[in-house]
Coordinates of C-alpha atoms in Angstrom, one line a residue:
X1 CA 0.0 0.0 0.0
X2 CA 1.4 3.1 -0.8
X3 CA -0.1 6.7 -0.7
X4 CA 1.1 9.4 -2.8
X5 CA 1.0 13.2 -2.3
X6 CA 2.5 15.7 -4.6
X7 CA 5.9 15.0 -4.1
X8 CA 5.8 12.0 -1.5
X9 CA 5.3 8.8 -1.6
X10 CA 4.1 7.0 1.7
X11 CA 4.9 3.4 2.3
X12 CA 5.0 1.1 5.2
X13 CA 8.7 0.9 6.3
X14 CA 10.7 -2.2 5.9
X15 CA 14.1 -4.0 7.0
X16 CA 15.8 -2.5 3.6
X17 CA 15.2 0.9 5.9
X18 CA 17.5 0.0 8.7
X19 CA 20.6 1.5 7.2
X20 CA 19.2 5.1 6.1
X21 CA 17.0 4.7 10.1
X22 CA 20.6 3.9 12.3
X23 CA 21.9 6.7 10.0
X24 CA 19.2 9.1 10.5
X25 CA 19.2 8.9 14.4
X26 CA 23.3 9.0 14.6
X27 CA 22.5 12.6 13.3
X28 CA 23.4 14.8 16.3
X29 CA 20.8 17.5 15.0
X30 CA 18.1 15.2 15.1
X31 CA 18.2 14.1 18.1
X32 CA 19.0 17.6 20.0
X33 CA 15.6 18.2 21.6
X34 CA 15.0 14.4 23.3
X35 CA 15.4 15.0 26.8
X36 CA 18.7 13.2 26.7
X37 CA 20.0 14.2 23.0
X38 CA 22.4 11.2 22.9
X39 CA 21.9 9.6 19.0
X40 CA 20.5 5.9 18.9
X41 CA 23.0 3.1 18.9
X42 CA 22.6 0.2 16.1
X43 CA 20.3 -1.6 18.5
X44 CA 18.2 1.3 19.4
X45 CA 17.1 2.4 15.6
X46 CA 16.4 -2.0 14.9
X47 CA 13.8 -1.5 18.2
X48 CA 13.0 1.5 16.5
X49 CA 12.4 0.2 13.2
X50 CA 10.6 -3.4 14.5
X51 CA 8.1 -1.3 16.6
X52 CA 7.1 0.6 13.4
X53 CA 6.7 -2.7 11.4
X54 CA 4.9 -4.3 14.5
X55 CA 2.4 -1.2 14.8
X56 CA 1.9 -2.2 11.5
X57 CA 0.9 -5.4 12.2
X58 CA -1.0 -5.0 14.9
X59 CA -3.0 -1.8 13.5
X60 CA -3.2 -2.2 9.9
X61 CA -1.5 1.6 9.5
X62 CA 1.8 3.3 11.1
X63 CA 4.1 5.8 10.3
X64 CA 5.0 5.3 6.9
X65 CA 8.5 5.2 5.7
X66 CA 8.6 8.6 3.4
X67 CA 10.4 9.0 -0.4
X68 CA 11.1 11.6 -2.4
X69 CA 12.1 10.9 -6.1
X70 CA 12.8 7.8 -5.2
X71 CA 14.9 8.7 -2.0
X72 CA 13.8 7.7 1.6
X73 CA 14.3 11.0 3.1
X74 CA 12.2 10.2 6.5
X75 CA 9.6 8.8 8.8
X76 CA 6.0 10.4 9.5
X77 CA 2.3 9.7 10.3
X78 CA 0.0 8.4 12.8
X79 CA 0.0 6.2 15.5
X80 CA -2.1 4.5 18.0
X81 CA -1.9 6.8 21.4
X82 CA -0.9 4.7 24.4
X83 CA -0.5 7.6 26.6
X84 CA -3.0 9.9 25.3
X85 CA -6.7 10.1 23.7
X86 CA -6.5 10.4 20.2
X87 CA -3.9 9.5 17.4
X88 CA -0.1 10.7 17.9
X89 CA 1.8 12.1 14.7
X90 CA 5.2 12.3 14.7
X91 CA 7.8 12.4 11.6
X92 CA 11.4 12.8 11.5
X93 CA 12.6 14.2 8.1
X94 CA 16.9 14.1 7.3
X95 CA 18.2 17.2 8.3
X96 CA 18.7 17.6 4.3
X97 CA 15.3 17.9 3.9
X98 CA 13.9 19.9 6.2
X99 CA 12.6 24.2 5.3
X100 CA 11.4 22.7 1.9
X101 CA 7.7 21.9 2.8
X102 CA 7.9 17.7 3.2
X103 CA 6.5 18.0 6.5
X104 CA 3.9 20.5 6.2
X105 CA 3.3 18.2 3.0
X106 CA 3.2 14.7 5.4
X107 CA 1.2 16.3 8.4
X108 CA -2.1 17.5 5.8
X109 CA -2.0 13.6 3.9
X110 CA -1.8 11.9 7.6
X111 CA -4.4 14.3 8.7
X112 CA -6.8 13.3 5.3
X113 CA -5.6 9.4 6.4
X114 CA -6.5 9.7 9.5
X115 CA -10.0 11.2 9.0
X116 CA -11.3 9.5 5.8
X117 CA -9.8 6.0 6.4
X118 CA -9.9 5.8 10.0
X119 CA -12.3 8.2 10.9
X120 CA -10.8 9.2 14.1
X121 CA -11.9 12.2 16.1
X122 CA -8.9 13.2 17.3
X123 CA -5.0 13.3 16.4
X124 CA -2.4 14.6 18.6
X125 CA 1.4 15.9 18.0
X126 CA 3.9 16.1 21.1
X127 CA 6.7 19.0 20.4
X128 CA 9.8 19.6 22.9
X129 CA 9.4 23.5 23.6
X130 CA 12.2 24.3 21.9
X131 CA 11.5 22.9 18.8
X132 CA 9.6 25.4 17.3
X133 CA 10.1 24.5 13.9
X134 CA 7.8 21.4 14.6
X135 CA 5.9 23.7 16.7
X136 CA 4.9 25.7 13.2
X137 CA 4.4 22.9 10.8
X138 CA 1.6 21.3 13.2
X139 CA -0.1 25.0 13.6
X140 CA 0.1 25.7 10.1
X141 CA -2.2 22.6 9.7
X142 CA -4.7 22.9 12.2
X143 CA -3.2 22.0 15.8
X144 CA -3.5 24.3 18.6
X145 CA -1.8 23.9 21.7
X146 CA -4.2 22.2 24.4
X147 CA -1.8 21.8 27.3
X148 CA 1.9 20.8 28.4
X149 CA 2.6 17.0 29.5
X150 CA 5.4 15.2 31.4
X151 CA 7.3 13.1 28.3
X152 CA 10.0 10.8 29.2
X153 CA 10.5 13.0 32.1
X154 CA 10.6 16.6 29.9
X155 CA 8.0 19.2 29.6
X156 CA 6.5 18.9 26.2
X157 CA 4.0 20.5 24.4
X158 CA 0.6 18.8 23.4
X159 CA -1.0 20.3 20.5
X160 CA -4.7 18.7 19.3
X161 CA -6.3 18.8 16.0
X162 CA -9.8 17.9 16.1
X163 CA -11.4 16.3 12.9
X164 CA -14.2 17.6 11.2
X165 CA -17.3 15.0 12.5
X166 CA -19.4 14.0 9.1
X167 CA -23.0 14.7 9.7
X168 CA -25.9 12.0 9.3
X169 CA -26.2 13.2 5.6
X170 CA -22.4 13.3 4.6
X171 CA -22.0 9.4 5.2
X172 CA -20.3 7.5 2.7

């Protein structure tokens, strides 16, 4: 299954990934606003990397391993919520890639995913306070910020974007 936006195409991520995922979280720059902004080992990013396949699995839909002109240049898109109401979305673009629109460009096709094929009510995105870049893409698609949460021991910000609720005569 893969979904397609302008420029993007959206596919489930697998083990052919691990090299550009290790790579990707080694990069000191993306990794700078975790509460501890160490880089993943080897291990860490295979974790990484199984959890998305197993979420999958489980779920039927996960963040989706992201390409550009046939480059994987990230990782984006809902989730099942564990600690929160609602769907989380997170992506994590290459540092190469990021000011050019990809995210702003991921964030509105998961938000169309999320409402049309799973119909949920609710998606959530959790931004460090200080990364404001983040910050922006999400409010330049719809999330405001509802409150500030306790995240692996950091404050973090907890932005909400409520979808649109199809009325008795929009079914279909």
């Amino acid at each position: 299954m893969i979904r397609r936006t302008s420029r993007l195409s959206l596919r489930m991520p697998e083990e052919r990934d691990l090299d550009f995922v290790t790579a990707l979280f080694a990069r000191p720059e993306l990794v700078a606003h975790r509460p501890d902004p160490r880089p993943d080992s080897p291990e860490e990013s295979a974790r990484r990397l199984a959890r998305d396949q197993a979420h999958w699995r489980v779920n039927g839909f996960g963040r989706w391993a992201i390409e550009t002109e046939g480059r994987l240049i990230g990782f984006g898109g809902v989730t099942v919520s564990t600690e929160f109401e609602g769907l989380n979305l997170s992506y994590h673009l290459h540092p190469d890639y990021w000011g050019s629109g990809y995210a702003t460009e991921l964030v509105t096709e998961a938000l169309a995913f999320a409402c049309h094929d799973l119909q949920a009510k609710r998606v959530i995105g959790l931004v460090r306070p200080v990364n404001v870049a983040s910050r922006r893409v999400l409010e330049k698609c719809g999330f405001g910020f509802e409150r500030e949460v306790m995240l692996h021991g950091a404050p973090t910000h907890l932005l909400s974007f409520k979808l649109p609720v199809a009325s008795a005569g929009e079914q279909g």
